[in-house]
Short mmCIF file of C-alpha atoms in Angstrom, two decimals:
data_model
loop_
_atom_site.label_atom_id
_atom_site.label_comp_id
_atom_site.label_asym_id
_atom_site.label_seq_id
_atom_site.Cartn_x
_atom_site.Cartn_y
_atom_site.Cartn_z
CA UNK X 1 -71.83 -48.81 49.31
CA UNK X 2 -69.89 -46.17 50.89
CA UNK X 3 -66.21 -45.87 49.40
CA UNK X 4 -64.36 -46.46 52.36
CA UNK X 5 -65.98 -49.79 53.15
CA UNK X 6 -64.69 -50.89 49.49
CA UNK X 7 -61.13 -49.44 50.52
CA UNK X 8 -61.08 -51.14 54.12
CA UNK X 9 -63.27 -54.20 53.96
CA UNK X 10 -63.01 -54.89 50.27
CA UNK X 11 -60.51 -54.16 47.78
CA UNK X 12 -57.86 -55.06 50.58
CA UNK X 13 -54.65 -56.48 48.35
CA UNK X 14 -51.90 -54.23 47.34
CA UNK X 15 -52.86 -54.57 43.49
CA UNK X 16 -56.18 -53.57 44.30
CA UNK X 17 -55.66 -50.95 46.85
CA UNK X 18 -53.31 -49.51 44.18
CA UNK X 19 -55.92 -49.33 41.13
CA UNK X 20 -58.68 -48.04 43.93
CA UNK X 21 -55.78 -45.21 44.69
CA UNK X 22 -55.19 -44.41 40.88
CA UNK X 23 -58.68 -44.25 39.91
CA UNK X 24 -59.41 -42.20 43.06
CA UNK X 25 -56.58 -39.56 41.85
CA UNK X 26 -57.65 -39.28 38.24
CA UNK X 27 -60.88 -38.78 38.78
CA UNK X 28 -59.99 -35.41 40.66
CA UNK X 29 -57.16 -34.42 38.08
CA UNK X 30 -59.56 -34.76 34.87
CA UNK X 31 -61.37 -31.70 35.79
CA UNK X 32 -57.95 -29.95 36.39
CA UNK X 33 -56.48 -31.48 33.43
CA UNK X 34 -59.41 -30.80 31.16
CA UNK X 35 -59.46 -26.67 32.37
CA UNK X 36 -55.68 -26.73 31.64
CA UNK X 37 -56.71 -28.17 27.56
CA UNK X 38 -59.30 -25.44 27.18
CA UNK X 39 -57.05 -22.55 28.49
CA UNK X 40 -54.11 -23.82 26.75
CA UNK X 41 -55.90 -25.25 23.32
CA UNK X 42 -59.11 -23.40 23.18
CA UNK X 43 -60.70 -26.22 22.84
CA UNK X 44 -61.81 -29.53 25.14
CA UNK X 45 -59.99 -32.33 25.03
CA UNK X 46 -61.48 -35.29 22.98
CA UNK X 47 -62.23 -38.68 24.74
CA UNK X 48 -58.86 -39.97 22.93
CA UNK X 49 -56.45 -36.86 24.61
CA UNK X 50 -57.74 -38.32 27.94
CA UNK X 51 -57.42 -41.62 27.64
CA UNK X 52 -54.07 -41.07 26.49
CA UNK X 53 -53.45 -38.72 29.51
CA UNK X 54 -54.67 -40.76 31.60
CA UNK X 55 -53.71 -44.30 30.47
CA UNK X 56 -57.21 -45.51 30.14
CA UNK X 57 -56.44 -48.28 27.96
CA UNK X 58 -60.37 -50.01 28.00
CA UNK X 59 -62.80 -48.38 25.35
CA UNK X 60 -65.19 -46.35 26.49
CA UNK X 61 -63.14 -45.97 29.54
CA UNK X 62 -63.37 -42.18 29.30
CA UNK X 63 -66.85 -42.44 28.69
CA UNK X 64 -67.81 -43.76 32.03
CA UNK X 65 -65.25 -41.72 33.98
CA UNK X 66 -67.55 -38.69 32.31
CA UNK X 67 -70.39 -39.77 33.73
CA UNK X 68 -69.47 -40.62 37.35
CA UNK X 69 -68.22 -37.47 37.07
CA UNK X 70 -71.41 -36.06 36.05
CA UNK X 71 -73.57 -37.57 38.74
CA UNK X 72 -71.04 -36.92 41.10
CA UNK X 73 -72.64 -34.19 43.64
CA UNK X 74 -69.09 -33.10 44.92
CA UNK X 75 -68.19 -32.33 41.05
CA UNK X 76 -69.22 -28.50 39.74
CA UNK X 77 -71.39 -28.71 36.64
CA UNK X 78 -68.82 -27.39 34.53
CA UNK X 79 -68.71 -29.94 30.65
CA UNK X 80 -71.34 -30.09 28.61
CA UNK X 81 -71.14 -33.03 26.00
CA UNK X 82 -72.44 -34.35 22.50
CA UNK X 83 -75.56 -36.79 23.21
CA UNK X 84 -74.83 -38.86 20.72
CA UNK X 85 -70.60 -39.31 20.51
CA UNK X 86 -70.12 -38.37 24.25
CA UNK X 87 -67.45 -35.99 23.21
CA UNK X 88 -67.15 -32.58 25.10
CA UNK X 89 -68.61 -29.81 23.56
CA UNK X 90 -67.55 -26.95 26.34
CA UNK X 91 -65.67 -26.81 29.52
CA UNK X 92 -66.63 -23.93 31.69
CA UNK X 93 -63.10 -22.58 32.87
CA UNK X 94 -64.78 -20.02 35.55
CA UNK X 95 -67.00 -22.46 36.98
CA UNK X 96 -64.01 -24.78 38.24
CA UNK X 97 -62.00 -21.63 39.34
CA UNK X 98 -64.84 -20.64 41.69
CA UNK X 99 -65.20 -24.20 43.30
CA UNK X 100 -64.11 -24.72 46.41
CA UNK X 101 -62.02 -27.99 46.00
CA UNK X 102 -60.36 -27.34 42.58
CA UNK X 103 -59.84 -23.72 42.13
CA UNK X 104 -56.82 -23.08 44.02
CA UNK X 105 -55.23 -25.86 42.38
CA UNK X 106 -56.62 -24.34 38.62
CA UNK X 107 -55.66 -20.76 39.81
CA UNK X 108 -51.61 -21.68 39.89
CA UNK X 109 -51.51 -24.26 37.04
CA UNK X 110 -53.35 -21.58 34.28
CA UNK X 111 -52.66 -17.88 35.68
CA UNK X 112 -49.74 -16.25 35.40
CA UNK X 113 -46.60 -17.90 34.89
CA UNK X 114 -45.18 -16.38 31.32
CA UNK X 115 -43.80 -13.11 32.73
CA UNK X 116 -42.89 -14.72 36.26
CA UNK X 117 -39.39 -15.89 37.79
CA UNK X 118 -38.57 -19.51 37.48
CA UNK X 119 -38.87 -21.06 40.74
CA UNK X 120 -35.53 -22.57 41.92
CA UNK X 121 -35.35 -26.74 42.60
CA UNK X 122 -32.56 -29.25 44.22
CA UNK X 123 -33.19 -32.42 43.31
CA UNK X 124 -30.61 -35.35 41.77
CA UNK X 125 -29.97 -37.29 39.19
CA UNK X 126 -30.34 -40.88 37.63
CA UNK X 127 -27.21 -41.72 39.18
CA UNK X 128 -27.55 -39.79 42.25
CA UNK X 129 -25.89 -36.77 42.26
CA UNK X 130 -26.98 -33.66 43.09
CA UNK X 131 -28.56 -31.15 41.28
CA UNK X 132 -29.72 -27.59 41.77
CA UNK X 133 -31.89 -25.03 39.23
CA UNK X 134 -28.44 -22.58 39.90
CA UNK X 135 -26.65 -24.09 37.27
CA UNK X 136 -29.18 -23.00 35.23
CA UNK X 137 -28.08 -19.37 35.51
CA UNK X 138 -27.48 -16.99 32.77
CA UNK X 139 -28.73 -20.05 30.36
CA UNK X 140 -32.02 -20.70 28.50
CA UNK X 141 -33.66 -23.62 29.44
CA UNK X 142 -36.68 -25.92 29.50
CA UNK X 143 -38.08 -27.77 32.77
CA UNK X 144 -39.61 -30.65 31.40
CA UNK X 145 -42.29 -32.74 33.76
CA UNK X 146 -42.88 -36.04 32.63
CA UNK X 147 -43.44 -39.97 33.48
CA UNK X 148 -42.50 -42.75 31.82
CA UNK X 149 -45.85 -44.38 30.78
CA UNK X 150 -47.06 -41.11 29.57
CA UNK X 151 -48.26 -41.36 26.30
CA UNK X 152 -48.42 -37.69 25.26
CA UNK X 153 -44.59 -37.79 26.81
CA UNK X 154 -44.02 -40.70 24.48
CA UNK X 155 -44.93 -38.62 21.22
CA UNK X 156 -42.81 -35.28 23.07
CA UNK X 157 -40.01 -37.27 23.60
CA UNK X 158 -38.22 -37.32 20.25
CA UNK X 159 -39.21 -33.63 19.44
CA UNK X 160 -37.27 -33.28 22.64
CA UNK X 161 -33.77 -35.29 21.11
CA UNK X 162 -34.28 -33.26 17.75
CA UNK X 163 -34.64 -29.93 19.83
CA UNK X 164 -31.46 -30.33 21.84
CA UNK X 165 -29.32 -31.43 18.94
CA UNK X 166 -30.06 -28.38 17.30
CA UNK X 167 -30.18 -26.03 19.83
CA UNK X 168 -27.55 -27.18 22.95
CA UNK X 169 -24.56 -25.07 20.68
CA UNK X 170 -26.37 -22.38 21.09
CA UNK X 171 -26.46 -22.41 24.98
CA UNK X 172 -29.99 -23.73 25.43
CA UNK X 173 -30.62 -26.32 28.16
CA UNK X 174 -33.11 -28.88 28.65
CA UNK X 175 -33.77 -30.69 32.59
CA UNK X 176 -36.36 -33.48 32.41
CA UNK X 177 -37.70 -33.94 35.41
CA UNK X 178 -39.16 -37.44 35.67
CA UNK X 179 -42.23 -38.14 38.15
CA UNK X 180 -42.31 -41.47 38.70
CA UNK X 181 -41.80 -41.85 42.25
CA UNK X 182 -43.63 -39.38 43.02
CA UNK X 183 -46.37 -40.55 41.57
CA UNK X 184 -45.57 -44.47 42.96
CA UNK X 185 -45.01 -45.47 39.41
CA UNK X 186 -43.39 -48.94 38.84
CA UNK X 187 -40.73 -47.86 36.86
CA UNK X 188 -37.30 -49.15 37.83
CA UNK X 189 -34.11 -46.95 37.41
CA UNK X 190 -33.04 -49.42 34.27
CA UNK X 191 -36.30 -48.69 32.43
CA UNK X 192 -36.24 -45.23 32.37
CA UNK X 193 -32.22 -45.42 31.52
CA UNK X 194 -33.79 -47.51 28.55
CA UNK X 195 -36.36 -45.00 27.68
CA UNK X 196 -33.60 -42.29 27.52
CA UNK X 197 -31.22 -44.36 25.30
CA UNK X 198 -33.94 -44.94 23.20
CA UNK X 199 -35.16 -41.63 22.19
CA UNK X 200 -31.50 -40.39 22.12
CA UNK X 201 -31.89 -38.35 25.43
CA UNK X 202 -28.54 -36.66 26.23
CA UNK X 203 -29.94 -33.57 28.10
CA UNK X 204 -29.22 -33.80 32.41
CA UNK X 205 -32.21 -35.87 33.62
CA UNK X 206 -33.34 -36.20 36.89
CA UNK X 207 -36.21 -36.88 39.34
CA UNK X 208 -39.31 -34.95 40.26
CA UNK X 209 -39.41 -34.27 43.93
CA UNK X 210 -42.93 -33.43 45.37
CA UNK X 211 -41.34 -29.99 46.24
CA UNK X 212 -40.38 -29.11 42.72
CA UNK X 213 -43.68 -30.49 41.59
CA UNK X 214 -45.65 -28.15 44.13
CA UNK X 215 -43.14 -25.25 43.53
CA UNK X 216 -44.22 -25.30 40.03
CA UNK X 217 -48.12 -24.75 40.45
CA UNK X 218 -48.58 -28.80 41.32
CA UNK X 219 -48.40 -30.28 37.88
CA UNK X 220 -50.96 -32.66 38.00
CA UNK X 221 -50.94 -33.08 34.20
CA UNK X 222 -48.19 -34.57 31.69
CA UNK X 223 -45.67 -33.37 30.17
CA UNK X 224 -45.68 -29.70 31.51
CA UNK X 225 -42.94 -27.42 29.99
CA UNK X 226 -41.59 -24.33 31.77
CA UNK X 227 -39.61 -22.34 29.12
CA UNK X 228 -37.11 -19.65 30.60
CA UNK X 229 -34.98 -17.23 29.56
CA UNK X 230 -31.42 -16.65 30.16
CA UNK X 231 -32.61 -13.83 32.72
CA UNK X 232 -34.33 -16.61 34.71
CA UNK X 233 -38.17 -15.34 33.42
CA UNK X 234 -40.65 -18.04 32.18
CA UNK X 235 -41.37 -17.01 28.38
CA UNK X 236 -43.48 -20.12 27.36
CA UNK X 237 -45.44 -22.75 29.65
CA UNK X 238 -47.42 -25.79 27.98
CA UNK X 239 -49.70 -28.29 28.97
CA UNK X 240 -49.67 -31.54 27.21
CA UNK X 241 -48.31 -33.06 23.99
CA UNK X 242 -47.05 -30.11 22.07
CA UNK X 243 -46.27 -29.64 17.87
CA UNK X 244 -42.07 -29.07 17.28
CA UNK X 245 -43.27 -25.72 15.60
CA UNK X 246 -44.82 -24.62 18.86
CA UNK X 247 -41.79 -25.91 20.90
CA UNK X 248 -39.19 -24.81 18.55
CA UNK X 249 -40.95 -21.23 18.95
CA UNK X 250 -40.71 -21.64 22.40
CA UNK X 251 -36.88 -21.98 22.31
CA UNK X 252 -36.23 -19.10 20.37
CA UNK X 253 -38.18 -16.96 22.46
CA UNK X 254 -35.98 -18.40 25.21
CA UNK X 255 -32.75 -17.43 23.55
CA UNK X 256 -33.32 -14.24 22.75
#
């Protein structure tokens, strides 16, 4: 059965079309996402890290995903994998640079950005206003990507309240840029106000627009955390859920 005959003949309701859409997505962001882990972690991810990234709340969920992927023709043979648990033993960074389809997209998320200028945004804020990455200037700061049903975001988020109450004295700023509608989430303006006030968010927060998100190297994977310096240079840039040791690190090196 060819995939577009499920899409247009089909899966035809909005509820489906939407689950057809999201599973379509993912399964060209996990080889992204799982390049990103091994660059960033030196390491794969488990089956666990992406099912959390990716919300796949069914066991063994991951597990299949894997192997579609694996008998997938378009995909590059690029994971290898334990026989018997199914977890990853090795992702082969190089081999998904060189394909055709994802390396572009690898090439600006992993190379490069410690070192490099910020890239300026406009975007606004929960309650509309405006807001531009030149207020930023002369400060430290963090640009923080994130959605609201992201778990690894979930477990960032209160490292994230700590972090600013101990650091916004000394001049360092945080900008969370939520995705949702970018990513068609169905999030309402009240529940992300209620995941703020929740995990004691008091940092300017504001929404992802798909020109800040392809500015950035198209984050594709949540949270992603640009650290800068008060001379506008990115000093620190993570990929997924992240210790407070490692973030805390990353603030200092922003201050000084």
């Amino acid at each position: 059965m060819v995939v577009s005959e499920l899409y247009n003949n089909v899966f035809t309701g909005p509820g489906e079309r939407a689950a057809l859409n999201r599973l379509f997505n993912t399964f060209f962001k996990m080889p992204l996402y799982m390049a990103q882990h091994q660059k960033a972690a030196g390491k794969p991810p488990t089956l666990a890290e992406i099912s959390e990234q990716f919300r796949f709340a069914v066991p063994g969920q991951a597990d299949v995903m894997l192997r579609i992927m694996e008998s997938d023709p378009r995909m590059p043979r690029f994971l290898a994998r334990d026989a018997a648990t199914g977890e990853i033993t090795s992702v082969n960074v190089e081999t998904i640079l060189a394909h055709p389809r994802f390396g572009k997209a690898l090439e600006r998320t992993i190379a490069g950005w410690e070192g490099r200028p910020a890239p300026a945004f406009r975007t606004t804020t929960y309650d509309g206003q405006p807001f531009a990455s030149e207020a930023l200037a002369g400060k430290a700061y963090l640009v923080y990507f994130w959605f609201t049903g992201c778990p690894p975001c979930v477990r960032t988020s209160p490292l994230l309240a700590e972090l600013d109450e101990a650091y916004a004295a000394k001049g360092f700023r945080i900008v969370g840029l939520n995705a949702d509608r970018v990513l068609e989430l169905p999030y309402s303006d009240g529940d992300r106000a209620a995941y703020a006030k929740k995990h004691g968010w008091t940092f300017t927060l504001a929404h992802m627009t798909a020109e800040a998100q392809e500015t950035y190297g198209a984050v594709s994977v949540f949270p992603t955390m640009f650290f800068v310096d008060a001379k506008g240079t990115v000093v620190r840039h993570f990929v997924n859920f992240q210790e407070k040791a490692v973030l805390e690190e990353a603030v200092k090196a922003a201050l000084q």
